[in-house]
mmCIF file of C-alpha atoms in Angstrom:
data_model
loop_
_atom_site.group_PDB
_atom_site.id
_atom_site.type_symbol
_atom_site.label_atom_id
_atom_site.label_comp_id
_atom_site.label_asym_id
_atom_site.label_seq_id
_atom_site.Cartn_x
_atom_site.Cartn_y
_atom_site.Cartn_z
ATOM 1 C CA UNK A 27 -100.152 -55.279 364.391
ATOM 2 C CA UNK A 28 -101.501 -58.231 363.288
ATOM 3 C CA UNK A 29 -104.189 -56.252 360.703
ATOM 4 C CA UNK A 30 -107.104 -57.807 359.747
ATOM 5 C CA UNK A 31 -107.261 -61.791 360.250
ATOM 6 C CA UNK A 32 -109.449 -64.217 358.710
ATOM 7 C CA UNK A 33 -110.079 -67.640 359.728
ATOM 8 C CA UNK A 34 -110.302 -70.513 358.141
ATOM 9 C CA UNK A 35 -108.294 -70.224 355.132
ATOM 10 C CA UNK A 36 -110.798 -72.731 353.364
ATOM 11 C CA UNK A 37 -113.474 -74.273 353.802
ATOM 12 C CA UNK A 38 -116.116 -76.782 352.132
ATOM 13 C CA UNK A 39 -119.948 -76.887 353.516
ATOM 14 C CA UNK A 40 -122.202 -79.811 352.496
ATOM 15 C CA UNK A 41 -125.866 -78.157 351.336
ATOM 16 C CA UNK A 42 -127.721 -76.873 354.899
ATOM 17 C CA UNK A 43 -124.575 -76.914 357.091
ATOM 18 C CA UNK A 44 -123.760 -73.958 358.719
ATOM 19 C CA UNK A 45 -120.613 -72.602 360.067
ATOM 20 C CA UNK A 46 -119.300 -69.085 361.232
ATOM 21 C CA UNK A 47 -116.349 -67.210 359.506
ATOM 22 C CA UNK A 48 -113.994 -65.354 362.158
ATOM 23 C CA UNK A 49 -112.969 -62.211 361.307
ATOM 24 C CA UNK A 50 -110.439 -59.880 363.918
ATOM 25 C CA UNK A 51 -108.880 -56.848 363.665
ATOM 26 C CA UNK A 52 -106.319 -55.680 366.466
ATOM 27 C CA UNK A 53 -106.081 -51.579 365.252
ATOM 28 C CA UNK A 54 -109.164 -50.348 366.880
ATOM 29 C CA UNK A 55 -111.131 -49.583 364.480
ATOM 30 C CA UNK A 56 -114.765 -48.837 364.303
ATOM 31 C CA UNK A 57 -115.718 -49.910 361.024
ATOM 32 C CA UNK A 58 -116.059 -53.354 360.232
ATOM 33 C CA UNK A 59 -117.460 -55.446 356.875
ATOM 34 C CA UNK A 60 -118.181 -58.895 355.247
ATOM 35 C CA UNK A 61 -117.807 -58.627 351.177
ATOM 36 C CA UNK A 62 -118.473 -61.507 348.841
ATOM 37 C CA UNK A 63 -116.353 -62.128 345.666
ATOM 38 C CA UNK A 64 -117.471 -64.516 342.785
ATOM 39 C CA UNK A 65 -115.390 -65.368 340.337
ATOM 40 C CA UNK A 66 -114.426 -62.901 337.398
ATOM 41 C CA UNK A 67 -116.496 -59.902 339.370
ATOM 42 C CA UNK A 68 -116.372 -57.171 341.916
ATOM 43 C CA UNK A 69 -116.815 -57.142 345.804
ATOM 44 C CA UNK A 70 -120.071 -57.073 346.508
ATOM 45 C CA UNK A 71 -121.141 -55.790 350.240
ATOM 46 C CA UNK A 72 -122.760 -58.555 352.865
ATOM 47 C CA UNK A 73 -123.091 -56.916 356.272
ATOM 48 C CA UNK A 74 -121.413 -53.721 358.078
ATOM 49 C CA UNK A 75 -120.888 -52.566 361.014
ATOM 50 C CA UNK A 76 -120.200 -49.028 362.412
ATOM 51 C CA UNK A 77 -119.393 -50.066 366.185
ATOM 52 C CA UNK A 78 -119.941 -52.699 368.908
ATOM 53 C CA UNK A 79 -123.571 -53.663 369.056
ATOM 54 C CA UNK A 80 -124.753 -51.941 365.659
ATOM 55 C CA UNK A 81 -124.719 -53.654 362.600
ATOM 56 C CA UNK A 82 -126.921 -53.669 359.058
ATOM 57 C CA UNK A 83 -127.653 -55.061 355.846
ATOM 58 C CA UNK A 84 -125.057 -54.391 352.615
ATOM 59 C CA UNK A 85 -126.430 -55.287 348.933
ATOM 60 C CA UNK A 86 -126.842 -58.931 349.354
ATOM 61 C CA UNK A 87 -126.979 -60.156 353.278
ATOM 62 C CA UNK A 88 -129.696 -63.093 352.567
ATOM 63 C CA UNK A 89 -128.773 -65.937 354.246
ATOM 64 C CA UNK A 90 -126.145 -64.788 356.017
ATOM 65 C CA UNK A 91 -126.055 -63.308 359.706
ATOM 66 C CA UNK A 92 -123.577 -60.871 361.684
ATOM 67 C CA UNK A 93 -123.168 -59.640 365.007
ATOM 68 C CA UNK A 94 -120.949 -57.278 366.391
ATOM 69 C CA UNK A 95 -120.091 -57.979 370.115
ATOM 70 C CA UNK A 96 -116.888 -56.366 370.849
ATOM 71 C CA UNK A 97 -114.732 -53.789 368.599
ATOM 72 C CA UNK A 98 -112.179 -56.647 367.369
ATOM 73 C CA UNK A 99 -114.470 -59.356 365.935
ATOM 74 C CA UNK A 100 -117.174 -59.298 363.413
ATOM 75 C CA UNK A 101 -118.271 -63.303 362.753
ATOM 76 C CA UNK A 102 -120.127 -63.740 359.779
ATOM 77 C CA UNK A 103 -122.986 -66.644 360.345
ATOM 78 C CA UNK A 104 -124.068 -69.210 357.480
ATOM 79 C CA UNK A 105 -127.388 -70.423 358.802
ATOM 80 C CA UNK A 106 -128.170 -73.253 356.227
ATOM 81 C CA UNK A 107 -125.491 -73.225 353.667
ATOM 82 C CA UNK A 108 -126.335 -73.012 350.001
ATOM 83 C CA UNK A 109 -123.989 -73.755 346.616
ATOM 84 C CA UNK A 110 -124.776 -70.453 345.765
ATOM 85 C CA UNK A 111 -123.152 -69.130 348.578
ATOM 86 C CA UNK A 112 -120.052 -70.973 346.934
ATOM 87 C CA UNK A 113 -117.210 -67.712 346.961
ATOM 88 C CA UNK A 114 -114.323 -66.069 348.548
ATOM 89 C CA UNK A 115 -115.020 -64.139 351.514
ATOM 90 C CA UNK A 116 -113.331 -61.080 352.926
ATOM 91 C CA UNK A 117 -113.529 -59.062 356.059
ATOM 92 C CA UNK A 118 -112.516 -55.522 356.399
ATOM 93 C CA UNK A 119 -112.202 -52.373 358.712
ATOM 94 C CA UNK A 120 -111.444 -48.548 358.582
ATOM 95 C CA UNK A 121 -110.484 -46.292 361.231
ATOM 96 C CA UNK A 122 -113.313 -44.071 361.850
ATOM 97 C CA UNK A 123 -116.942 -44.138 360.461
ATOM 98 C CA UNK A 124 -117.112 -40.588 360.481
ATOM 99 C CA UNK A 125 -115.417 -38.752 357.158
ATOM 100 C CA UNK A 126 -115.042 -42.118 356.191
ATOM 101 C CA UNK A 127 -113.732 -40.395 352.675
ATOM 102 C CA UNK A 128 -110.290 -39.922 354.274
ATOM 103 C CA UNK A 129 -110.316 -43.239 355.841
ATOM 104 C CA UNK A 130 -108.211 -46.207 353.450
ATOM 105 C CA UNK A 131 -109.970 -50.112 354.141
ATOM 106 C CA UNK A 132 -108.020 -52.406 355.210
ATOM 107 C CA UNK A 133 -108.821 -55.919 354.128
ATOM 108 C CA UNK A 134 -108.095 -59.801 355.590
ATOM 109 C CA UNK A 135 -106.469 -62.275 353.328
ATOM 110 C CA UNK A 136 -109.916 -64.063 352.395
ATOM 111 C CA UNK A 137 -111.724 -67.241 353.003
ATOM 112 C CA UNK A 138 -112.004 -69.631 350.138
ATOM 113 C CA UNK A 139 -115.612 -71.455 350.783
ATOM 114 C CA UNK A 140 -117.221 -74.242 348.733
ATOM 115 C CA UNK A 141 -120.447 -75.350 349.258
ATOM 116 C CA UNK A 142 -121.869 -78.833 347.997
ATOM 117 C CA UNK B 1234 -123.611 -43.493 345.016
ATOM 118 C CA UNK B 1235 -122.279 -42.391 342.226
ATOM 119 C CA UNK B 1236 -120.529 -45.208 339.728
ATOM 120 C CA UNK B 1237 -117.762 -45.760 337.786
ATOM 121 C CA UNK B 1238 -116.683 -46.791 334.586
ATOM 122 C CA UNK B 1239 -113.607 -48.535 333.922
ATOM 123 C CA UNK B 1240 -111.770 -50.931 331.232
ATOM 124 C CA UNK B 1241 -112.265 -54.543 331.838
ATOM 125 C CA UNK B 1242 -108.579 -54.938 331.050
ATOM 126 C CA UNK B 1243 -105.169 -53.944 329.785
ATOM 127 C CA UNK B 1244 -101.649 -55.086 328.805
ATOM 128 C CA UNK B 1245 -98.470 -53.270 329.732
ATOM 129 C CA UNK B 1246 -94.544 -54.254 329.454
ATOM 130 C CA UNK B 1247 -92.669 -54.197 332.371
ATOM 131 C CA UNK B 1248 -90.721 -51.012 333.172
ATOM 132 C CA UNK B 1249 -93.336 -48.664 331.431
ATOM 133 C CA UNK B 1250 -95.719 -46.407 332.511
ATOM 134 C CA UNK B 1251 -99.222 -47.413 332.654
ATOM 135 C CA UNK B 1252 -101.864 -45.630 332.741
ATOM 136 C CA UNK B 1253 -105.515 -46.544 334.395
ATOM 137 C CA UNK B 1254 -108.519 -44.744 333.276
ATOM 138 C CA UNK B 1255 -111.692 -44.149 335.228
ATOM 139 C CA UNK B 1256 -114.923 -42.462 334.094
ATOM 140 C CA UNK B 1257 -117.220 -41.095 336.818
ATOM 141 C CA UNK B 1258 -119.425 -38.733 335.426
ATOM 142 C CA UNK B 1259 -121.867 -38.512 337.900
ATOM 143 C CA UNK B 1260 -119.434 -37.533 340.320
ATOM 144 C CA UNK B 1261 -120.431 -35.304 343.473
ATOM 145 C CA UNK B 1262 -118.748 -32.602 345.055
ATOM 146 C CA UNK B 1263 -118.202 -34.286 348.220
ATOM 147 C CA UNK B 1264 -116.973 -37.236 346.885
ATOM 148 C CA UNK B 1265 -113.334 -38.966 346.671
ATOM 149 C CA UNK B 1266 -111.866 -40.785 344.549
ATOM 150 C CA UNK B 1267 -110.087 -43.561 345.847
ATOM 151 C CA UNK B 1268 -108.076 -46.658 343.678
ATOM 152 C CA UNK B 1269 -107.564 -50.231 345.630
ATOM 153 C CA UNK B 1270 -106.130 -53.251 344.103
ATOM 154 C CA UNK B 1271 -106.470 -56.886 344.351
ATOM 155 C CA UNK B 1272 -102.959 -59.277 344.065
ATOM 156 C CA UNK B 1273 -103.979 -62.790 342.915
ATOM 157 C CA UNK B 1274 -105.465 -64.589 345.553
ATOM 158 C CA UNK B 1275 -105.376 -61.659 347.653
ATOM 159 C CA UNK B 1276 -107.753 -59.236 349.380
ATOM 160 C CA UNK B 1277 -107.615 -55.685 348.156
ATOM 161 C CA UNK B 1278 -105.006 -53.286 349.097
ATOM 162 C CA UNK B 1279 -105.582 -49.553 349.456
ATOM 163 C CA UNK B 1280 -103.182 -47.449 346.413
ATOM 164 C CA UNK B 1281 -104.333 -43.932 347.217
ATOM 165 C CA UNK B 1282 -106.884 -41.119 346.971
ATOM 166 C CA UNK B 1283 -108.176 -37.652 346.095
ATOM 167 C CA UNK B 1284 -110.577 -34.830 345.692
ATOM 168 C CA UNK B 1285 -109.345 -32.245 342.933
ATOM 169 C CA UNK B 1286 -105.929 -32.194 342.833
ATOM 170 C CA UNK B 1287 -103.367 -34.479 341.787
ATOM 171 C CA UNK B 1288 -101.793 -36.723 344.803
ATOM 172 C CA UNK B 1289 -98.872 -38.602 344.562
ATOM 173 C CA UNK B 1290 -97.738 -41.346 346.379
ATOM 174 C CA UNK B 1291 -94.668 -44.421 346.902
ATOM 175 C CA UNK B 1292 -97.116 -46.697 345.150
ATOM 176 C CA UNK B 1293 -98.757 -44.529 342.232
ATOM 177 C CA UNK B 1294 -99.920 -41.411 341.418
ATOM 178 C CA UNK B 1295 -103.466 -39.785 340.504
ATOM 179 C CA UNK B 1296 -104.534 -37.146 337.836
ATOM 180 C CA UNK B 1297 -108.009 -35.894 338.292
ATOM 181 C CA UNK B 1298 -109.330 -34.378 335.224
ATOM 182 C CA UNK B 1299 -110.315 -30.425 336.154
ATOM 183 C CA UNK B 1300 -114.071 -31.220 335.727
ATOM 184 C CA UNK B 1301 -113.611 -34.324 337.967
ATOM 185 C CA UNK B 1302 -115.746 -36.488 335.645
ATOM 186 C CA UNK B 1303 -112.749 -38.545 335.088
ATOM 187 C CA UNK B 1304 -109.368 -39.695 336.832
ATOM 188 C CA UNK B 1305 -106.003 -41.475 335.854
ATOM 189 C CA UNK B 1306 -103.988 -44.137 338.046
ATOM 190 C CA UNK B 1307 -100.569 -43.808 336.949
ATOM 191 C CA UNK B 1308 -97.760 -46.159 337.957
ATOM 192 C CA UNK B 1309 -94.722 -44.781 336.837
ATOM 193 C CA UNK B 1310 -92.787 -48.263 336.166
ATOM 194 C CA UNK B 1311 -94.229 -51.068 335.614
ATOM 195 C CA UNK B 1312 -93.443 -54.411 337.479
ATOM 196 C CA UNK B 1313 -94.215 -57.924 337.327
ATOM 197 C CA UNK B 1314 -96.083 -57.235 341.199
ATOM 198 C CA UNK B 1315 -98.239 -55.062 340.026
ATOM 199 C CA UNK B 1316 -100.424 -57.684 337.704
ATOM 200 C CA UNK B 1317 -103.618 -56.918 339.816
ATOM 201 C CA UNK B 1318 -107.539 -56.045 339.441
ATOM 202 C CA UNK B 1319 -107.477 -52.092 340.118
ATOM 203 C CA UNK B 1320 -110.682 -51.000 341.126
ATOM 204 C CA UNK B 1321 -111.539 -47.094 341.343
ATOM 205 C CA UNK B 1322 -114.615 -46.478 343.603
ATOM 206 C CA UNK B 1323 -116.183 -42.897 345.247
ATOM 207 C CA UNK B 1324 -116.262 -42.201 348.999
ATOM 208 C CA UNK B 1325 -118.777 -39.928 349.713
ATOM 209 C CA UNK B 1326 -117.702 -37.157 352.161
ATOM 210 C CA UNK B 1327 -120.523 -36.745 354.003
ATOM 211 C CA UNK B 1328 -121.942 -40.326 354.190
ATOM 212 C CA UNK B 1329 -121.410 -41.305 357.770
ATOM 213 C CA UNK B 1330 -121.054 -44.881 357.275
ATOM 214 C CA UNK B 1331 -118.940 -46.905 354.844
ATOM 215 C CA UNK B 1332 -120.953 -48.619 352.316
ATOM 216 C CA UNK B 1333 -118.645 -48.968 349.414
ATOM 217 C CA UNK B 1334 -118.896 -50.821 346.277
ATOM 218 C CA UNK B 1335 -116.469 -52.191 344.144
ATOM 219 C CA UNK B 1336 -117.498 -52.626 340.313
ATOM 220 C CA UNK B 1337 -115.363 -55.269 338.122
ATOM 221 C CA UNK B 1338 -112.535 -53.052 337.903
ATOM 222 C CA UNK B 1339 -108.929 -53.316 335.377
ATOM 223 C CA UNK B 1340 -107.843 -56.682 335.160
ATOM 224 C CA UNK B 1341 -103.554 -55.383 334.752
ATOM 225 C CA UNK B 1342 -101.049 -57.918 333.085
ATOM 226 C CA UNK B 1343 -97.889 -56.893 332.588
ATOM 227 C CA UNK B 1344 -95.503 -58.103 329.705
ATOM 228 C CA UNK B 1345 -91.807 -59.223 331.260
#
């Protein structure tokens, strides 16, 4: 299994561009995520998804849009990028959405982005 | 969801025991404690988990305090690969759909 991949590695946005992040996961799992990380703190949560076709909002999903068409992928959407948007990105996914207190996350290796 | 507390940082020489404290006070009964960490430049990695008692695993193990308002990461020896960001976070039982957090965490250096 290839886990949980993440593409691009990097990337830098000029102000108002907008791109999508890939995210893929090839173990079947239900549960997918998008999670911000800014330099010096925590993970904070973007978007989430418990399935194909249902997703919602984490603690901080302005400006950014998801959509969850098949199981594998869960693309995360910068509509007009901003510098604040300027962090490292990570996708992630857990087996089951149900007792999800048993379930371990499994994260991608991150995307770097910059924003001018 | 309840939070945690943890120290922003500590020190430890290689090939000793460390120990990782984490406060949760506000702790529910249906919730589990669960420790990731972050490598540099990595995304987090799951270490292990728990309810009440202790667990034990290849990577670390985990004291819960008997009152559950507190827990301890232990790795048993030290190595240069385990400098990380260890992050303790509660998993509520009976929330059907994953919304976790992850606070600031232990920023872990270890001495060669």
């Amino acid at each position: 299994n290839a886990g949980v991949t993440q593409t691009p590695k990097f990337q830098v946005l000029k102000t108002g561009q907008s791109m999508t992040l890939q995210c893929a996961q090839d173990m079947n799992h239900e549960y997918m995520s998008w999670y911000r990380q800014d330099p010096g703190m925590g993970l904070r949560l973007i978007h989430y998804s418990v399935g194909a076709g249902i997703t919602d909002q984490g603690e901080v999903p302005n400006g950014y849009n998801v959509s969850r068409s098949t199981t594998e992928d869960f693309p995360l959407r910068l509509l007009s990028a901003a510098p604040s948007q300027t962090s490292v990105y990570f996708c992630a996914s857990s087996y089951s959405t149900r007792r999800v207190a048993y379930n371990e996350q499994f994260f991608g290796p991150g995307t770097r982005l910059t924003v001018l | 969801d309840a939070k945690t507390t943890q120290p922003n940082s500590m020190e430890s020489n290689e090939e000793e025991p460390v120990h990782l404290p984490c406060n949760h006070s506000t702790i529910s009964g249906t919730d589990y404690i669960h420790w990731y960490r972050q490598l540099p430049s990595q995304g987090p990695e799951y270490v292990i988990h728990g309810l009440t008692s202790n667990v034990n695993n290849r990577m670390a193990s985990l004291a819960i305090a008997e009152d559950r308002k507190s827990s301890t990461l232990i790795l048993h020896r030290a190595t240069l690969r385990d400098a990380a960001v260890y992050y303790c976070i509660l998993r509520d039982e009976e929330t059907s759909y994953d919304k976790v957090i992850f606070g600031p965490g232990t920023s872990l250096s270890v001495i060669p």
